[in-house]
Coordinates of C-alpha atoms and ligand atoms in Angstrom, one line a residue:
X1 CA 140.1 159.8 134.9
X2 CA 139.4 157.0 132.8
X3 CA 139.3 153.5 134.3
X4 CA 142.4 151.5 134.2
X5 CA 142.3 148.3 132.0
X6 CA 141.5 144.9 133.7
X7 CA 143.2 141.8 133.4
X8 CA 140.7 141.1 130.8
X9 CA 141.4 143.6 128.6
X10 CA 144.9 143.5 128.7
X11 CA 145.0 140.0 127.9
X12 CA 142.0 140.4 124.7
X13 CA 144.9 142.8 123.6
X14 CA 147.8 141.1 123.9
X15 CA 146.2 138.2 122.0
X16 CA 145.2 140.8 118.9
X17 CA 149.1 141.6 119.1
X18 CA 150.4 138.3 119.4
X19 CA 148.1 135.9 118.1
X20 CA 146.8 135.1 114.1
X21 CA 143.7 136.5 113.6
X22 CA 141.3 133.3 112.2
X23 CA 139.7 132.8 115.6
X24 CA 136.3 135.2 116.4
X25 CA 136.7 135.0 120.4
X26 CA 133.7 135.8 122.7
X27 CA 134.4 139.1 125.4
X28 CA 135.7 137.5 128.2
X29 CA 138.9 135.3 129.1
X30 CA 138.1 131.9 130.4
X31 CA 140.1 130.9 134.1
X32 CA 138.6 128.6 135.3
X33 CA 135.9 125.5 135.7
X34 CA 134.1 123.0 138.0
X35 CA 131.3 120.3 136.7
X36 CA 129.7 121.7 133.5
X37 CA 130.4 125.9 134.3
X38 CA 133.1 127.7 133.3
X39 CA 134.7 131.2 135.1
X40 CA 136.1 133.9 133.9
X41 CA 138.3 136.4 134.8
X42 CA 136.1 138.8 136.1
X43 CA 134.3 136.3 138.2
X44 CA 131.5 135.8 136.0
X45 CA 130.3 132.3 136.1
X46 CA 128.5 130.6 132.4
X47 CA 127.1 127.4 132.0
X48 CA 129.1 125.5 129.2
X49 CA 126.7 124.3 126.5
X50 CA 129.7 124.1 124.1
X51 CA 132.2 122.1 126.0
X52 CA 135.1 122.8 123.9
X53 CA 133.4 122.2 120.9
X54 CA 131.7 118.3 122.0
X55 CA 135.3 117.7 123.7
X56 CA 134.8 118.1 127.4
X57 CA 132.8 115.0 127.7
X58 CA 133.6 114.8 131.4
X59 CA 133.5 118.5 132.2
X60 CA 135.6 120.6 134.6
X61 CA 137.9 119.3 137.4
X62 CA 136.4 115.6 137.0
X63 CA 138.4 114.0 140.1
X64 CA 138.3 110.7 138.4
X65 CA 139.8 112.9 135.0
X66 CA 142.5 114.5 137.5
X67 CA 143.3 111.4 138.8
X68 CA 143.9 110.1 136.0
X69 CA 146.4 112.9 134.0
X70 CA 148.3 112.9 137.3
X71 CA 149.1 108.8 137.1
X72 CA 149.3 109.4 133.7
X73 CA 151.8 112.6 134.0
X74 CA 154.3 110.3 136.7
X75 CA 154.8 107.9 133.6
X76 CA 156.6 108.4 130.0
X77 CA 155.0 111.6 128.8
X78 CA 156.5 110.8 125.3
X79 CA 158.4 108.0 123.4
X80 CA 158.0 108.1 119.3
X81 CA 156.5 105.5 117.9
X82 CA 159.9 103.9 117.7
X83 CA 159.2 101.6 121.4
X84 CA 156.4 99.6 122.8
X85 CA 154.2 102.0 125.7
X86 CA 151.9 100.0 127.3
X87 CA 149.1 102.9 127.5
X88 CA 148.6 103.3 123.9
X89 CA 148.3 99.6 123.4
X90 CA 145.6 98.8 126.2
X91 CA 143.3 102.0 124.6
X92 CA 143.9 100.3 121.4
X93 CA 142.9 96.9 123.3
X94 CA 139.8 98.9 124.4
X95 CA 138.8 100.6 121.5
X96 CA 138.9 97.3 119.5
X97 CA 136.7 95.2 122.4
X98 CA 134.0 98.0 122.4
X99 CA 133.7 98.9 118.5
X100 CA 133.5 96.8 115.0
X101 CA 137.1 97.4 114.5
X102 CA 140.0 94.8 114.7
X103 CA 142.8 97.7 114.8
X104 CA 143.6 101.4 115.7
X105 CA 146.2 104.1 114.6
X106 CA 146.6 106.9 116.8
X107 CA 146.8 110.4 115.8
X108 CA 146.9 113.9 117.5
X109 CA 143.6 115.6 116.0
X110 CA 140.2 114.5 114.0
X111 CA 141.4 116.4 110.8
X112 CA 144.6 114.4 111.0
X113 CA 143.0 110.8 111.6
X114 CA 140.9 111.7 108.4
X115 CA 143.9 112.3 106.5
X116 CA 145.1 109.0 107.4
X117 CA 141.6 107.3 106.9
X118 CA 141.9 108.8 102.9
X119 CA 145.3 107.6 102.6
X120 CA 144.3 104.3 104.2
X121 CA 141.6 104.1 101.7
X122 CA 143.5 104.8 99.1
X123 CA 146.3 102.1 100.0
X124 CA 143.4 99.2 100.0
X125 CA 142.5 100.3 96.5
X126 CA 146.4 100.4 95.6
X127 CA 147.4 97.0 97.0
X128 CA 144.8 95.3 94.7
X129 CA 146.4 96.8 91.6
X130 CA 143.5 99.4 91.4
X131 CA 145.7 102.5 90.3
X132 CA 142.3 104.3 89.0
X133 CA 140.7 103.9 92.0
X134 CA 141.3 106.4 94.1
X135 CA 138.2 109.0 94.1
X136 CA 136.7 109.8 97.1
X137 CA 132.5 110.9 98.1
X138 CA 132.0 113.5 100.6
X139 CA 128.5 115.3 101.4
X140 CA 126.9 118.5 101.5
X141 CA 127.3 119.9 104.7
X142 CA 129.8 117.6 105.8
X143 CA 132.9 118.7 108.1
X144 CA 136.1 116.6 108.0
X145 CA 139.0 119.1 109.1
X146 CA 141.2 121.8 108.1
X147 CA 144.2 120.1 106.5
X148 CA 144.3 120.2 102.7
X149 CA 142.7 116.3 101.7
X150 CA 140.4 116.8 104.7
X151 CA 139.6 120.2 103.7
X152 CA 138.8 119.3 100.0
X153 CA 135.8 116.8 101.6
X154 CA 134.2 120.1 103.6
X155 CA 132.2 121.2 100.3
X156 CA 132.0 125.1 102.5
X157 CA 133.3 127.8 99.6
X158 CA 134.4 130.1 102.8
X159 CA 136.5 127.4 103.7
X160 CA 137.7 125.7 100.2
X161 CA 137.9 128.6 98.0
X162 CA 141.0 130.7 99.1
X163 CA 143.4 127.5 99.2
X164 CA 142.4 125.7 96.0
X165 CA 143.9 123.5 94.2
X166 CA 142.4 121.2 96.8
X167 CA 143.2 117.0 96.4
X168 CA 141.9 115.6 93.5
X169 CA 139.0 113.4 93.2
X170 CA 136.3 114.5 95.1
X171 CA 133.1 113.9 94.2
X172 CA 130.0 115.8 97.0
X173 CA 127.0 114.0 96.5
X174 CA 123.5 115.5 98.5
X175 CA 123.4 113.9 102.1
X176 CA 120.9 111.4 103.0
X177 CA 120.1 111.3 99.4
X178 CA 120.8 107.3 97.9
X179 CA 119.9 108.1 94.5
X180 CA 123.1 111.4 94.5
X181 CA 124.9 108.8 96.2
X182 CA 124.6 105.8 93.9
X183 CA 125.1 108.2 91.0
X184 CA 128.6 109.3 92.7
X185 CA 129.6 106.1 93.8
X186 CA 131.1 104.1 91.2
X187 CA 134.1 101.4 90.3
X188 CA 136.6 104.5 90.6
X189 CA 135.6 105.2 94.2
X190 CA 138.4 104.3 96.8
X191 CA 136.1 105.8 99.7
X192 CA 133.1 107.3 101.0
X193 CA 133.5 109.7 104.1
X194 CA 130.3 110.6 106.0
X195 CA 129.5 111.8 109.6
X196 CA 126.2 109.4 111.2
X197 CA 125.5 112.7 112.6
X198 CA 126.9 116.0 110.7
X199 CA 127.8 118.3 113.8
X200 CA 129.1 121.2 111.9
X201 CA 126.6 121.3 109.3
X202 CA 124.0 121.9 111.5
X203 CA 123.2 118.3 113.7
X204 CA 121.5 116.0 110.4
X205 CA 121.5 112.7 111.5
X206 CA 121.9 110.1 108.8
X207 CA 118.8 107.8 108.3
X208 CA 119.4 104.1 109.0
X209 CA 118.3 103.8 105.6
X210 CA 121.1 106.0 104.2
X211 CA 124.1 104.2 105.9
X212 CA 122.6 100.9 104.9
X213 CA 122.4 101.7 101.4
X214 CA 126.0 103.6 101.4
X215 CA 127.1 100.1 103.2
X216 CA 125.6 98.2 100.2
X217 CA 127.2 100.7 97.4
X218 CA 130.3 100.6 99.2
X219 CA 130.5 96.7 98.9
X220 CA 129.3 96.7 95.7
X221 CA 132.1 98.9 94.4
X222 CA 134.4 97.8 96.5
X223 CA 135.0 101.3 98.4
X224 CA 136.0 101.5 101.9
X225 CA 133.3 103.2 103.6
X226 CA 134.2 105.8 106.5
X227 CA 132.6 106.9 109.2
X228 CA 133.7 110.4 110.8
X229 CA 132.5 110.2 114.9
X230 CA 135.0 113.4 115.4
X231 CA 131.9 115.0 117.1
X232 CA 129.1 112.4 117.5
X233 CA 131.4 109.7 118.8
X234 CA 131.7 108.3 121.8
X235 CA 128.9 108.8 124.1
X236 CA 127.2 112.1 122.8
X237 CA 124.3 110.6 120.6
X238 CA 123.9 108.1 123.7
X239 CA 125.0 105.1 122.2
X240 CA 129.2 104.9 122.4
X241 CA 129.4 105.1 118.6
X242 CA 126.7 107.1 116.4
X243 CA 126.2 104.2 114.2
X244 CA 125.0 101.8 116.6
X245 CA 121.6 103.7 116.3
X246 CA 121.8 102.4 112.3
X247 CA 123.3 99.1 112.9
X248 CA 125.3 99.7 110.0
X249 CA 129.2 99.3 110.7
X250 CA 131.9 100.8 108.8
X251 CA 135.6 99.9 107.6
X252 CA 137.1 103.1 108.8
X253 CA 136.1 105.2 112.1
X254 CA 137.6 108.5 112.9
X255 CA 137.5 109.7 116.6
X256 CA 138.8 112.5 118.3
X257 CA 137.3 115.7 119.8
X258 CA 135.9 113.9 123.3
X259 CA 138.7 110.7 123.5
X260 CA 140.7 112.1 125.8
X261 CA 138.6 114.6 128.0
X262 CA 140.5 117.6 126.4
X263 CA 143.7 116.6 125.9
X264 CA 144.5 116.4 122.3
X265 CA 144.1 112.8 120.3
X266 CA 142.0 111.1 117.1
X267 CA 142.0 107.3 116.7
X268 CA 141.6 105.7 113.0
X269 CA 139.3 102.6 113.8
X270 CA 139.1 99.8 111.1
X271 CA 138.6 96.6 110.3
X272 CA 141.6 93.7 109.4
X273 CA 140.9 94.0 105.8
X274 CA 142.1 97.7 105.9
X275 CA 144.8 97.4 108.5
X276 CA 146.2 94.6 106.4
X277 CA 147.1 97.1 103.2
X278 CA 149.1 98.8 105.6
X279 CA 152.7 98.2 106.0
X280 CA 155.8 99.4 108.1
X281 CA 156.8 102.8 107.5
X282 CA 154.1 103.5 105.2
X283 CA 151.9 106.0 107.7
X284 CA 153.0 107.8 110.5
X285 CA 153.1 110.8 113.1
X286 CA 155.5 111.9 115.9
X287 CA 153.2 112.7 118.5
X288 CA 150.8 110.2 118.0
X289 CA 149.7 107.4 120.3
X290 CA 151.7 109.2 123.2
X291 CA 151.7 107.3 126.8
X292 CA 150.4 110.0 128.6
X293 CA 147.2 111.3 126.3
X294 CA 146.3 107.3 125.5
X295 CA 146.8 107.0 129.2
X296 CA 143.8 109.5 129.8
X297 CA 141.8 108.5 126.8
X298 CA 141.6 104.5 128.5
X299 CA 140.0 106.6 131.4
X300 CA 137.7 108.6 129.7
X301 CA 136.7 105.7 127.4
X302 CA 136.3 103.2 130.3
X303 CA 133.6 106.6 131.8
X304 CA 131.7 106.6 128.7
X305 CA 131.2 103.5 127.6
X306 CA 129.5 102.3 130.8
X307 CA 126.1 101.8 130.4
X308 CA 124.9 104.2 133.3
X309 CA 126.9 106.6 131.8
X310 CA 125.1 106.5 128.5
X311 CA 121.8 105.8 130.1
X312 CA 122.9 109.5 131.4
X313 CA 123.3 110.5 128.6
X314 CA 120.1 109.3 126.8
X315 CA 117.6 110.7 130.0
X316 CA 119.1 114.2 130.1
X317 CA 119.1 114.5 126.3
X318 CA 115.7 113.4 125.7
X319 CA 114.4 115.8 128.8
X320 CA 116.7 118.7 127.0
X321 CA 115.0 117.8 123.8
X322 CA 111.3 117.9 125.6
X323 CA 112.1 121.3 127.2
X324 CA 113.5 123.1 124.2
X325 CA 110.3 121.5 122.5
X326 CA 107.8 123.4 124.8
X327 CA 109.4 126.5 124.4
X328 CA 106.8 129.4 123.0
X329 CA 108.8 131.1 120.4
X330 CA 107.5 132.2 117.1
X331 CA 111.4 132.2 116.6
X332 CA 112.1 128.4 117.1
X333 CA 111.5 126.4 113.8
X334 CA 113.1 122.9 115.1
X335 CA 114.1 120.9 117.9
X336 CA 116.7 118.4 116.5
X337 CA 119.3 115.8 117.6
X338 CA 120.5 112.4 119.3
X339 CA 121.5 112.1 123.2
X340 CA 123.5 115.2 123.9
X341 CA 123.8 116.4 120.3
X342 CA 120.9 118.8 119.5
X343 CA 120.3 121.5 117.7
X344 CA 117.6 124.4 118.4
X345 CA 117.2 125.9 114.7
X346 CA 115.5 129.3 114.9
X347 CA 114.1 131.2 111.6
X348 CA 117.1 134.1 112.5
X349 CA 120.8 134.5 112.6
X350 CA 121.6 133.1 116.3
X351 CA 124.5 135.2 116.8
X352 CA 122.5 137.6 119.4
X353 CA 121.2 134.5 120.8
X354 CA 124.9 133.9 121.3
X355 CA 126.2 136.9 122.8
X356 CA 122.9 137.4 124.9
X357 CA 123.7 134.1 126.3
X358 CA 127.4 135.7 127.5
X359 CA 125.3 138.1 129.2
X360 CA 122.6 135.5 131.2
X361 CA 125.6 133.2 131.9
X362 CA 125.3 130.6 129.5
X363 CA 128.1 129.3 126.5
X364 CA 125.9 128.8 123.4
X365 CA 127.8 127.9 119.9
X366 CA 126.3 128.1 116.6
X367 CA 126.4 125.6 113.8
X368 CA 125.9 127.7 110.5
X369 CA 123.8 130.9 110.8
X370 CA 120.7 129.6 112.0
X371 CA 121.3 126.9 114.4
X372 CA 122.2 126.8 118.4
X373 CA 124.3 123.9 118.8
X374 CA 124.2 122.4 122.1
X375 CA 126.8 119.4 122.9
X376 CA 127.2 119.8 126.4
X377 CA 129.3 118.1 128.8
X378 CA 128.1 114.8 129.3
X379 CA 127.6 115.2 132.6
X380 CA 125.1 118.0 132.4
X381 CA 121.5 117.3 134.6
X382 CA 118.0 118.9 134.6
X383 CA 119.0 121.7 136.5
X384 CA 121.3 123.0 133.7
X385 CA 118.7 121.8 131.2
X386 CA 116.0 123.6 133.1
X387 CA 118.4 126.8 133.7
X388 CA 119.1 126.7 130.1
X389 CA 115.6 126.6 128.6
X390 CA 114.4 129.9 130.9
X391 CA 117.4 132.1 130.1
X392 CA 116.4 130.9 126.3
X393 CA 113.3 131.8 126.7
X394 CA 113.7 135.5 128.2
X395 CA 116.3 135.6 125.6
X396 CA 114.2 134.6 122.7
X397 CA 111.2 136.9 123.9
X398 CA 113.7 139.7 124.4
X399 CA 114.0 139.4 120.5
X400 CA 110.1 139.9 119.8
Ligands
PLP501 C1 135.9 118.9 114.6 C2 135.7 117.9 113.5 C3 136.8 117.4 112.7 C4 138.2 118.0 112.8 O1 138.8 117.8 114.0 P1 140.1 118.7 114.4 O2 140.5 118.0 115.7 O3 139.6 120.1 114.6 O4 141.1 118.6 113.3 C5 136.6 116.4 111.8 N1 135.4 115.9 111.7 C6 134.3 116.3 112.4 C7 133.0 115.6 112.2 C8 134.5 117.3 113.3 O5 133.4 117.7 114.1

């Protein structure tokens, strides 16, 4: 007799039936979590070196996190931006004391507060009369979203190609490359969008050099320069904001992934001079701003930002970094990253490194073919690091 389905297979099929195909899914179905490990319906325990995609910055069943959704949960869930909340306006009152920027606009995803950065952009160049300014530089590699304008700046033909005709004026220059930039960056440029640290493209971190001189092009040309901390924002390079390791500051930040421990949210960041091209009823978004997810974010922003947390941050990175570094793998070509951002590049596809991780207990995620991406919780310590490096290791020498 053959054996009856589990839970887990009912469920894997039920979601074929039910749900649109664009998602690759690993083998199991997720129940479950506590610190930085995830269960799964089976009972199988993993060690999350994924965390949602850099999102869980607090990891699983945080009490402080609990505590916080349930105060938040007993108050307004939602209003519309048509009445004052006073949660949304002390994150803003937050965000603004502990980053460059002067004022925030709320929005439900990091793809979404890029659109709004671009139209921001765009506006600046419009209120000075500028009607031919309005093209925008983007970079090789780069990652900005899935929505059409922030589409069009993720130069990835899997991505573009099917969906053209993307927004006009794009221009991709070569990433931590001045000269490509200063030859894309001209009078016509409304804005530049770059990530201090490209997550998706494989963890590249900007030189200081490279922000600097997009800072100085940008002022030159009068271009509103963005940066896009979706992934490498708050806390995860060990600084709050990825930039602070350039010194360089932008006009325009984009948040999102990690704000609100795993509740969804992005934050456009910027300075007076942008906020000020921006009048009533000329941006907006229904969700956006909501009591209860700004209600968590203030929590999970007051976490990160204190500097014991980030000191965290900044010790169990560099010991993951030294630990990857010493492992013996004719596979391994780099070690690679900032904080708790880092990359293990091997000279082969990692997808077996991925689903042999599934097997020895451990969530790995890719970032293009050759890369393990690892952007843990943030509240990950040597044991996992240590755990981590020897299942990589018998995993790595499993492959020859
Ligand atoms: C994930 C990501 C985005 C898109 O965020 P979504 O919330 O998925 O729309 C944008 N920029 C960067 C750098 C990202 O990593």
């Amino acid at each position: 007799m053959p054996n009856s389905p589990t839970r887990t297979d009912l469920l894997i099929q039920q979601e074929h039936d039910t749900i649109v195909q664009t998602y690759k899914r690993a083998p199991f179905v997720l129940t479950g979590g506590e610190g930085a490990t995830v269960f799964d319906a089976e009972g199988r325990a993993y060690t999350d070196w994924v965390a949602g995609i850099a999102v869980n910055a607090l990891g699983y069943g945080d009490p402080g996190l609990q505590q916080a959704i349930q105060t938040a949960a007993t108050g307004l869930i939602h209003t519309s931006n048509l009445y004052y909340t006073a949660p949304g306006i002390e994150l803003a009152a937050q965000l603004v004391e502990k980053s460059f920027a002067d004022k925030v606009f709320f929005t439900n995803s990091g793809a979404e507060a890029n659109e709004g950065a671009l139209k921001f952009a765009r506006k600046v160049a419009f209120e000075k009369g500028l009607k031919d300014k309005t093209e925008v530089v983007c970079f090789e590699g780069a990652f900005h979203g899935r929505t059409l304008g922030a589409l069009s700046l993720t130069p990835k033909e899997k991505y573009q190609k099917p969906f053209h005709p993307l927004m006009a004026g794009v221009v991709v220059a070569n990433y931590n490359d001045l000269a490509s930039a200063q030859a894309a960056i001209t009078d016509k440029t409304a804005a530049v969008i770059v990530e201090p640290v490209q997550g998706e493209g494989g963890i590249y971190s900007a030189t200081p050099e490279f922000l600097r001189g997009l800072r100085h092009l940008c002022d030159q040309h009068g271009a509103t320069l963005i940066f896009d901390e979706v992934q490498c924002g708050m806390g995860r390079t060990g600084k709050l904001w990825a930039h602070e390791h350039s010194g360089v500051t932008p006009d325009i930040m984009t948040l999102a992934k990690p704000l609100a421990g795993g509740l969804p949210i992005g934050a456009i960041l910027m300075t007076d001079a942008v906020a000020s091209a921006m009048h009533a009823g000329e941006h907006g978004s229904t969700f956006a701003g909501g009591a209860l997810v700004t209600g968590v974010a203030g929590h999970v922003l007051a976490r990160v930002s204190d500097p014991a947390f980030l000191a965290h941050v900044n010790e169990i990175g560099d010991y993951l970094m030294d630990r990857l570094s010493e492992i013996n793998s004719p596979l391994v070509k780099e070690v690679r990253g900032k904080g708790l951002m880092v990359a293990l590049e091997l000279t082969v596809d990692v997808s077996p490194v991925v689903e042999a991780g599934y097997q020895h207990g451990l969530l790995l995620v890719n970032a293009g073919a050759n890369v393990i991406r690892l952007v843990p919780p943030l509240v990950v310590n040597r044991e996992h690091v240590d755990e981590l490096v020897g299942k990589l290791t018998d995993i790595l020498a499993g492959m020859g």
